[in-house]
Amino acid sequence: MRVLVTGAAGFIGSQVADLLVAEGHEVVAVDALLPQAHGGELPDWSRRHDPVLGDVRDAALLDRLLPGVDAVCHQAAMVGHGLDPGDAPDYASHNDYGTAVLLAAMYRAGVDRLVLASSMVVYGEGRYECAEHGTVRPAPRRPADLDAGRYDPTCRQCGAALTPALVPEDAPLEPRSTYAASKVAQEHLAAAWARQTGGGVWALRYHNVYGPRMPRDTPYAGVASIFRSALADGRPPRLLEDGRQRRDFVHVADVARANLLALTAPPPEGLVPVNVCSGEPHSVGELATTLAAAMGGPAPLVVGGARPADVRHIVADPRRAAELLGYTARVRFAEGVAAFATDPLREPAALPA
Ligand code: UD1
């Protein structure tokens, strides 16, 4: 099949493009080379796809690229925490407006299949069980609690300690940052487009992706890359909170395969969100310890404190991806993190002034 991959020079988009070509598909690659991610340079690994340098907000460009395309794999986005209120127009423009322009162009070109890169950030805090009240949405963590080292959220109703559980796709949406809000908006725009056009959308909610080509240590990088950069400089990884916060670290090779499976699966009716995870939850402290051991570096240091809007535990339920897409992760944590010690990373990009 012929697939338009947006964000095709990026960490995930480039590996989706590689896998599609390896499986005999044809890729039309487009990337805006956003300065925050790329410093304006085309990474070497993307040259083989001969990407069109352009922006998904450019309707005329899309009208040229879409005819003859069977499906779109929309990875282009402005990523990161989205905590600086000054960045809101950029998130809304690249992620929300960009998706709206893309969907309208797909409608004009008669392309009715979309795989959308979404994120676990749409859930906010993960799922928790209270012994007394069952499944609950925890109360937001108060600054006074965080300052006192009480990191685990408590029951909104009785204040009791909670047990973290797996987050299914029908969990309520609770975006807590501009970035998260833009990912929810992308899903809503795509769902409305699907209803109006009869198109089908798989919204892949990525958990914490790591692996080769991850951007090096920048404010936009995830914790695996931050730890690797620290260790490469001989510094200990710094654990915020107590290091026991849990995530699902999923290898980018598995994320690329989930995209391939979604692109080649029968399109769903409307928009169907699917967690893309490893199904093997680990704490941030375990990530740091495993990577430090693989790199022969210093042991992690617990520094405490939490970033605003950080969530405590967010661990995915992998069942829907297995049932609907036949996706289960293949890269185990120990193996993926050990390889990450030497994986090639993307060079630092120009940062905003
Ligand atoms: C990350 C992404 C988010 C993406 C999501 C799912 C970033 C900045 N965040 O969110 O955009 O949608 O994964 O893929 O890209 N931590 C430390 N020490 C550090 C840095 C972080 O202990 O030096 C801790 C944080 O407190 C947090 C955990 O590591 O508890 C994970 O942080 P991070 O990698 O930024 O990921 P998320 O916030 O989960």
Tab-separated table of C-alpha atoms and ligand atoms in Angstrom:
chain	number	residue	atom	x	y	z
A	1	MET	CA	0.000	0.000	0.000
A	2	ARG	CA	0.998	3.631	-0.442
A	3	VAL	CA	1.198	5.472	2.887
A	4	LEU	CA	1.728	9.161	3.602
A	5	VAL	CA	3.859	9.321	6.764
A	6	THR	CA	3.897	12.755	8.385
A	7	GLY	CA	6.745	13.495	10.780
A	8	ALA	CA	8.738	10.934	8.783
A	9	ALA	CA	12.130	12.301	9.884
A	10	GLY	CA	11.254	11.995	13.567
A	11	PHE	CA	12.090	9.446	16.242
A	12	ILE	CA	8.980	7.333	15.670
A	13	GLY	CA	7.948	8.412	12.146
A	14	SER	CA	11.324	7.460	10.678
A	15	GLN	CA	11.095	3.941	12.097
A	16	VAL	CA	7.523	3.530	10.863
A	17	ALA	CA	8.718	4.597	7.402
A	18	ASP	CA	11.648	2.126	7.539
A	19	LEU	CA	9.381	-0.739	8.561
A	20	LEU	CA	6.778	0.040	5.900
A	21	VAL	CA	9.435	-0.010	3.182
A	22	ALA	CA	10.960	-3.226	4.599
A	23	GLU	CA	7.501	-4.810	4.356
A	24	GLY	CA	7.150	-3.812	0.705
A	25	HIS	CA	4.945	-0.739	1.102
A	26	GLU	CA	5.481	2.598	-0.571
A	27	VAL	CA	6.101	5.620	1.650
A	28	VAL	CA	5.419	9.254	0.860
A	29	ALA	CA	7.428	10.999	3.577
A	30	VAL	CA	6.826	14.541	4.769
A	31	ASP	CA	8.445	16.410	7.647
A	32	ALA	CA	8.634	20.069	8.638
A	33	LEU	CA	11.953	19.564	10.506
A	34	LEU	CA	10.729	21.618	13.442
A	35	PRO	CA	13.703	23.419	14.996
A	36	GLN	CA	12.842	22.156	18.515
A	37	ALA	CA	13.300	18.587	17.319
A	38	HIS	CA	15.786	18.772	14.478
A	39	GLY	CA	17.599	22.081	14.501
A	40	GLY	CA	16.437	22.328	10.881
A	41	GLU	CA	18.726	19.455	9.721
A	42	LEU	CA	17.507	16.317	7.991
A	43	PRO	CA	18.817	13.310	9.937
A	44	ASP	CA	20.856	10.831	7.873
A	45	TRP	CA	18.474	7.961	8.558
A	46	SER	CA	15.626	9.818	6.826
A	47	ARG	CA	17.419	10.522	3.549
A	48	ARG	CA	16.487	7.134	2.081
A	49	HIS	CA	12.810	8.158	2.180
A	50	ASP	CA	13.579	11.381	0.320
A	51	PRO	CA	11.137	13.318	2.492
A	52	VAL	CA	9.262	16.314	1.232
A	53	LEU	CA	10.224	19.205	3.490
A	54	GLY	CA	6.919	20.764	4.385
A	55	ASP	CA	4.274	21.354	6.944
A	56	VAL	CA	0.983	19.511	7.429
A	57	ARG	CA	-0.644	22.927	7.826
A	58	ASP	CA	0.074	23.549	4.128
A	59	ALA	CA	-3.152	22.447	2.401
A	60	ALA	CA	-1.756	22.967	-1.113
A	61	LEU	CA	1.188	20.681	-0.337
A	62	LEU	CA	-1.150	17.969	0.970
A	63	ASP	CA	-3.337	18.293	-2.115
A	64	ARG	CA	-0.231	17.432	-4.157
A	65	LEU	CA	0.868	14.515	-1.953
A	66	LEU	CA	-2.420	12.734	-1.163
A	67	PRO	CA	-3.784	11.572	-4.541
A	68	GLY	CA	-3.093	7.836	-4.870
A	69	VAL	CA	-2.375	7.401	-1.154
A	70	ASP	CA	-4.215	4.496	0.568
A	71	ALA	CA	-3.707	5.563	4.191
A	72	VAL	CA	-2.131	8.316	6.272
A	73	CYS	CA	0.095	7.685	9.275
A	74	HIS	CA	0.103	10.996	11.158
A	75	GLN	CA	3.148	11.211	13.415
A	76	ALA	CA	3.989	14.894	12.957
A	77	ALA	CA	3.464	16.833	16.169
A	78	MET	CA	5.004	19.252	18.570
A	79	VAL	CA	5.836	17.097	21.606
A	80	GLY	CA	7.042	17.710	25.164
A	81	HIS	CA	5.338	18.729	28.361
A	82	GLY	CA	3.504	21.818	27.155
A	83	LEU	CA	3.773	23.492	30.541
A	84	ASP	CA	4.846	26.929	29.335
A	85	PRO	CA	1.584	28.817	28.746
A	86	GLY	CA	3.380	30.829	26.069
A	87	ASP	CA	3.671	27.664	23.936
A	88	ALA	CA	-0.110	27.105	23.700
A	89	PRO	CA	-0.562	28.723	20.265
A	90	ASP	CA	2.249	26.563	18.841
A	91	TYR	CA	0.748	23.336	20.205
A	92	ALA	CA	-2.711	24.278	18.936
A	93	SER	CA	-1.333	25.289	15.562
A	94	HIS	CA	0.971	22.330	14.841
A	95	ASN	CA	-1.105	19.609	16.472
A	96	ASP	CA	-4.758	20.682	16.278
A	97	TYR	CA	-4.871	22.991	13.275
A	98	GLY	CA	-2.367	20.762	11.450
A	99	THR	CA	-4.604	17.734	11.989
A	100	ALA	CA	-7.665	19.684	10.834
A	101	VAL	CA	-5.884	20.716	7.603
A	102	LEU	CA	-4.752	17.122	7.039
A	103	LEU	CA	-8.237	15.684	7.603
A	104	ALA	CA	-9.824	18.184	5.214
A	105	ALA	CA	-7.209	17.364	2.565
A	106	MET	CA	-7.811	13.623	3.064
A	107	TYR	CA	-11.520	14.256	2.516
A	108	ARG	CA	-10.806	16.156	-0.722
A	109	ALA	CA	-8.499	13.369	-1.936
A	110	GLY	CA	-10.879	10.575	-0.893
A	111	VAL	CA	-8.365	9.005	1.543
A	112	ASP	CA	-10.407	7.360	4.306
A	113	ARG	CA	-7.840	5.538	6.473
A	114	LEU	CA	-5.872	7.215	9.240
A	115	VAL	CA	-3.491	6.007	11.917
A	116	LEU	CA	-3.043	8.812	14.428
A	117	ALA	CA	-0.176	9.097	16.917
A	118	SER	CA	-1.900	9.789	20.218
A	119	SER	CA	-0.495	9.494	23.716
A	120	MET	CA	-1.149	8.187	27.201
A	121	VAL	CA	-1.037	11.833	28.331
A	122	VAL	CA	-4.731	12.008	27.400
A	123	TYR	CA	-5.522	10.039	30.591
A	124	GLY	CA	-3.775	12.355	33.046
A	125	GLU	CA	-3.245	10.322	36.213
A	126	GLY	CA	-3.551	6.545	35.781
A	127	ARG	CA	-6.227	4.259	37.181
A	128	TYR	CA	-6.463	3.523	40.899
A	129	GLU	CA	-8.516	1.265	43.146
A	130	CYS	CA	-9.701	2.210	46.634
A	131	ALA	CA	-10.461	-0.696	49.020
A	132	GLU	CA	-13.651	1.105	50.021
A	133	HIS	CA	-14.748	2.956	46.851
A	134	GLY	CA	-13.558	0.741	43.979
A	135	THR	CA	-12.165	2.402	40.840
A	136	VAL	CA	-11.650	6.079	41.625
A	137	ARG	CA	-10.190	9.165	40.016
A	138	PRO	CA	-7.592	10.264	42.525
A	139	ALA	CA	-7.494	13.748	43.950
A	140	PRO	CA	-4.832	15.976	42.338
A	141	ARG	CA	-1.555	15.786	44.231
A	142	ARG	CA	-1.225	18.863	46.461
A	143	PRO	CA	2.051	20.820	46.534
A	144	ALA	CA	2.165	20.435	50.344
A	145	ASP	CA	1.999	16.640	50.002
A	146	LEU	CA	4.688	16.572	47.344
A	147	ASP	CA	6.927	18.819	49.480
A	148	ALA	CA	6.436	16.400	52.368
A	149	GLY	CA	7.398	13.424	50.173
A	150	ARG	CA	3.825	12.066	49.960
A	151	TYR	CA	3.849	11.247	46.275
A	152	ASP	CA	1.070	8.683	45.954
A	153	PRO	CA	-2.375	10.113	45.218
A	154	THR	CA	-5.171	9.309	47.637
A	155	CYS	CA	-8.892	8.618	47.370
A	156	ARG	CA	-10.913	11.755	46.688
A	157	GLN	CA	-13.714	10.510	48.918
A	158	CYS	CA	-12.013	9.005	51.963
A	159	GLY	CA	-8.356	10.001	51.653
A	160	ALA	CA	-7.232	6.336	51.825
A	161	ALA	CA	-4.149	4.973	50.072
A	162	LEU	CA	-4.878	3.641	46.559
A	163	THR	CA	-3.632	0.677	44.549
A	164	PRO	CA	-2.527	1.518	40.977
A	165	ALA	CA	-4.268	-0.476	38.230
A	166	LEU	CA	-3.972	-0.822	34.443
A	167	VAL	CA	-5.497	2.019	32.388
A	168	PRO	CA	-7.957	0.829	29.727
A	169	GLU	CA	-8.848	2.919	26.681
A	170	ASP	CA	-12.286	3.830	28.039
A	171	ALA	CA	-10.772	5.575	31.074
A	172	PRO	CA	-11.882	9.217	31.308
A	173	LEU	CA	-9.808	11.763	29.422
A	174	GLU	CA	-8.111	14.262	31.684
A	175	PRO	CA	-5.477	16.273	29.814
A	176	ARG	CA	-3.256	18.232	32.197
A	177	SER	CA	-0.920	20.097	29.892
A	178	THR	CA	-1.231	22.009	26.647
A	179	TYR	CA	0.403	19.094	24.869
A	180	ALA	CA	-2.073	16.645	26.396
A	181	ALA	CA	-4.995	18.920	25.482
A	182	SER	CA	-3.727	19.048	21.894
A	183	LYS	CA	-3.587	15.228	21.718
A	184	VAL	CA	-7.193	14.987	22.975
A	185	ALA	CA	-8.225	17.606	20.414
A	186	GLN	CA	-6.531	15.623	17.621
A	187	GLU	CA	-8.511	12.537	18.629
A	188	HIS	CA	-11.764	14.517	18.723
A	189	LEU	CA	-11.128	16.125	15.328
A	190	ALA	CA	-10.303	12.739	13.805
A	191	ALA	CA	-13.398	11.138	15.383
A	192	ALA	CA	-15.624	13.897	13.945
A	193	TRP	CA	-13.993	13.477	10.510
A	194	ALA	CA	-14.575	9.713	10.677
A	195	ARG	CA	-18.270	10.223	11.491
A	196	GLN	CA	-18.702	12.758	8.708
A	197	THR	CA	-16.803	10.855	6.017
A	198	GLY	CA	-17.246	7.193	6.984
A	199	GLY	CA	-13.456	6.990	7.417
A	200	GLY	CA	-11.701	4.832	9.991
A	201	VAL	CA	-9.083	5.903	12.549
A	202	TRP	CA	-6.831	3.917	14.838
A	203	ALA	CA	-5.620	6.347	17.526
A	204	LEU	CA	-2.491	4.764	18.953
A	205	ARG	CA	-1.950	5.971	22.512
A	206	TYR	CA	1.794	5.579	22.930
A	207	HIS	CA	3.154	5.071	26.400
A	208	ASN	CA	6.738	6.076	27.233
A	209	VAL	CA	8.622	5.336	24.027
A	210	TYR	CA	12.418	4.844	24.033
A	211	GLY	CA	15.027	3.419	21.702
A	212	PRO	CA	17.370	4.366	18.875
A	213	ARG	CA	17.028	7.859	17.345
A	214	MET	CA	15.434	9.229	20.518
A	215	PRO	CA	16.298	12.912	20.789
A	216	ARG	CA	19.210	13.541	23.143
A	217	ASP	CA	18.805	15.391	26.412
A	218	THR	CA	16.540	18.392	25.712
A	219	PRO	CA	13.485	19.764	27.528
A	220	TYR	CA	11.491	17.813	24.927
A	221	ALA	CA	13.165	14.473	25.651
A	222	GLY	CA	11.750	11.686	27.777
A	223	VAL	CA	13.427	10.404	30.926
A	224	ALA	CA	15.305	7.514	29.237
A	225	SER	CA	17.248	9.944	27.077
A	226	ILE	CA	17.856	12.290	30.035
A	227	PHE	CA	19.301	9.381	32.057
A	228	ARG	CA	21.433	8.165	29.199
A	229	SER	CA	22.937	11.641	28.655
A	230	ALA	CA	23.702	11.991	32.377
A	231	LEU	CA	25.390	8.585	32.499
A	232	ALA	CA	27.370	9.296	29.331
A	233	ASP	CA	28.777	12.385	31.130
A	234	GLY	CA	29.614	10.293	34.208
A	235	ARG	CA	26.782	11.862	36.231
A	236	PRO	CA	24.189	9.810	38.188
A	237	PRO	CA	20.614	9.752	36.842
A	238	ARG	CA	18.529	12.048	39.049
A	239	LEU	CA	15.303	10.473	40.272
A	240	LEU	CA	12.508	12.933	40.895
A	241	GLU	CA	9.960	12.005	43.600
A	242	ASP	CA	11.266	8.763	45.160
A	243	GLY	CA	11.939	6.984	41.859
A	244	ARG	CA	9.076	4.551	42.511
A	245	GLN	CA	6.670	6.186	40.050
A	246	ARG	CA	5.731	3.634	37.426
A	247	ARG	CA	5.474	3.894	33.658
A	248	ASP	CA	5.225	1.529	30.720
A	249	PHE	CA	8.447	1.953	28.740
A	250	VAL	CA	7.779	0.690	25.232
A	251	HIS	CA	10.498	0.173	22.638
A	252	VAL	CA	10.240	2.198	19.436
A	253	ALA	CA	10.574	-0.993	17.322
A	254	ASP	CA	7.351	-2.229	18.926
A	255	VAL	CA	5.682	1.143	18.366
A	256	ALA	CA	6.641	1.012	14.689
A	257	ARG	CA	5.191	-2.492	14.443
A	258	ALA	CA	1.949	-1.352	16.096
A	259	ASN	CA	1.688	1.297	13.375
A	260	LEU	CA	2.264	-1.282	10.646
A	261	LEU	CA	-0.410	-3.538	12.139
A	262	ALA	CA	-2.878	-0.641	12.386
A	263	LEU	CA	-2.188	0.492	8.818
A	264	THR	CA	-2.725	-2.992	7.419
A	265	ALA	CA	-5.675	-3.988	9.676
A	266	PRO	CA	-9.204	-3.454	8.387
A	267	PRO	CA	-10.061	0.167	9.245
A	268	PRO	CA	-12.318	0.467	12.292
A	269	GLU	CA	-15.713	2.087	12.323
A	270	GLY	CA	-15.090	5.636	13.511
A	271	LEU	CA	-12.134	6.269	15.813
A	272	VAL	CA	-10.863	3.493	18.043
A	273	PRO	CA	-8.168	4.345	20.609
A	274	VAL	CA	-5.602	1.654	21.414
A	275	ASN	CA	-2.884	1.663	24.077
A	276	VAL	CA	0.528	0.924	22.608
A	277	CYS	CA	2.650	-0.297	25.472
A	278	SER	CA	4.997	-3.067	26.541
A	279	GLY	CA	2.602	-4.535	29.109
A	280	GLU	CA	5.605	-4.695	31.459
A	281	PRO	CA	5.401	-1.812	33.945
A	282	HIS	CA	8.574	-0.597	35.662
A	283	SER	CA	9.484	2.225	37.973
A	284	VAL	CA	11.594	5.148	36.840
A	285	GLY	CA	14.140	4.000	39.445
A	286	GLU	CA	14.351	0.576	37.774
A	287	LEU	CA	14.946	2.266	34.437
A	288	ALA	CA	17.796	4.309	35.948
A	289	THR	CA	19.375	1.324	37.719
A	290	THR	CA	19.188	-0.926	34.649
A	291	LEU	CA	20.635	1.731	32.353
A	292	ALA	CA	23.374	2.668	34.846
A	293	ALA	CA	24.386	-1.004	35.079
A	294	ALA	CA	24.427	-1.355	31.268
A	295	MET	CA	26.576	1.774	30.914
A	296	GLY	CA	28.836	1.021	33.896
A	297	GLY	CA	27.838	4.412	35.329
A	298	PRO	CA	27.113	5.771	38.797
A	299	ALA	CA	24.036	4.613	40.721
A	300	PRO	CA	20.939	6.829	40.521
A	301	LEU	CA	20.413	9.613	43.017
A	302	VAL	CA	16.990	10.280	44.537
A	303	VAL	CA	16.535	14.051	44.463
A	304	GLY	CA	12.801	14.257	45.323
A	305	GLY	CA	10.442	16.941	44.080
A	306	ALA	CA	7.918	16.603	41.273
A	307	ARG	CA	7.425	18.600	38.098
A	308	PRO	CA	4.150	20.506	37.862
A	309	ALA	CA	1.422	18.335	36.286
A	310	ASP	CA	3.530	15.167	36.578
A	311	VAL	CA	1.461	12.091	37.239
A	312	ARG	CA	2.469	9.359	39.657
A	313	HIS	CA	1.768	6.034	37.974
A	314	ILE	CA	0.484	5.455	34.488
A	315	VAL	CA	0.499	1.894	33.326
A	316	ALA	CA	-1.449	0.651	30.339
A	317	ASP	CA	-3.839	-2.176	29.799
A	318	PRO	CA	-2.422	-3.946	26.713
A	319	ARG	CA	-5.433	-6.183	25.957
A	320	ARG	CA	-7.259	-4.147	23.317
A	321	ALA	CA	-4.138	-3.834	21.133
A	322	ALA	CA	-3.732	-7.618	21.260
A	323	GLU	CA	-7.399	-8.291	20.499
A	324	LEU	CA	-7.949	-5.753	17.722
A	325	LEU	CA	-4.526	-5.403	16.119
A	326	GLY	CA	-2.754	-8.613	17.099
A	327	TYR	CA	-0.096	-6.413	18.742
A	328	THR	CA	1.940	-7.535	21.719
A	329	ALA	CA	5.337	-6.067	22.483
A	330	ARG	CA	8.366	-8.162	21.616
A	331	VAL	CA	11.199	-6.162	23.163
A	332	ARG	CA	11.595	-6.954	26.859
A	333	PHE	CA	12.602	-4.162	29.236
A	334	ALA	CA	15.969	-5.679	30.224
A	335	GLU	CA	16.984	-6.237	26.613
A	336	GLY	CA	15.698	-2.892	25.262
A	337	VAL	CA	17.247	-0.820	28.054
A	338	ALA	CA	20.595	-2.638	27.775
A	339	ALA	CA	20.646	-1.888	24.026
A	340	PHE	CA	19.664	1.722	24.743
A	341	ALA	CA	23.045	2.161	26.439
A	342	THR	CA	24.629	2.301	22.969
A	343	ASP	CA	21.719	3.075	20.613
A	344	PRO	CA	22.382	6.018	18.267
A	345	LEU	CA	20.479	9.098	19.453
A	346	ARG	CA	19.471	12.210	17.597
A	347	GLU	CA	21.908	15.068	18.083
A	348	PRO	CA	20.871	18.030	20.233
A	349	ALA	CA	18.634	20.448	18.421
A	350	ALA	CA	18.581	24.194	18.536
A	351	LEU	CA	16.561	25.129	21.596
A	352	PRO	CA	14.180	28.057	21.774
A	353	ALA	CA	15.835	31.205	23.173
B	1	UD1	C1	6.311	11.430	28.453
B	1	UD1	C2	6.403	12.574	27.495
B	1	UD1	C3	5.066	12.897	27.000
B	1	UD1	C4	4.548	11.686	26.273
B	1	UD1	C5	4.506	10.534	27.239
B	1	UD1	C6	4.089	9.259	26.556
B	1	UD1	C7	8.105	14.252	27.489
B	1	UD1	C8	8.785	15.335	28.206
B	1	UD1	N1	7.079	13.681	28.130
B	1	UD1	O1	5.602	11.820	29.635
B	1	UD1	O2	5.139	13.982	26.120
B	1	UD1	O3	3.298	11.893	25.756
B	1	UD1	O4	5.772	10.324	27.827
B	1	UD1	O5	5.024	8.883	25.619
B	1	UD1	O6	8.468	13.906	26.389
B	1	UD1	N2	11.918	11.924	35.791
B	1	UD1	C9	12.982	11.731	36.665
B	1	UD1	N3	14.166	12.369	36.408
B	1	UD1	C10	14.340	13.171	35.319
B	1	UD1	C11	13.255	13.373	34.421
B	1	UD1	C12	12.038	12.719	34.687
B	1	UD1	O7	12.866	11.017	37.659
B	1	UD1	O8	15.458	13.683	35.132
B	1	UD1	C13	10.632	11.232	36.057
B	1	UD1	C14	9.439	12.154	36.035
B	1	UD1	O9	9.216	12.685	37.298
B	1	UD1	C15	8.323	11.189	35.641
B	1	UD1	C16	9.024	10.101	34.824
B	1	UD1	O10	10.407	10.287	35.030
B	1	UD1	O11	7.754	10.629	36.764
B	1	UD1	C17	8.745	10.125	33.352
B	1	UD1	O12	9.064	11.395	32.811
B	1	UD1	P1	9.059	11.681	31.240
B	1	UD1	O13	9.975	10.783	30.521
B	1	UD1	O14	9.190	13.146	31.032
B	1	UD1	O15	7.653	11.113	30.779
B	1	UD1	P2	6.170	11.469	31.101
B	1	UD1	O16	6.034	12.679	31.920
B	1	UD1	O17	5.610	10.199	31.596
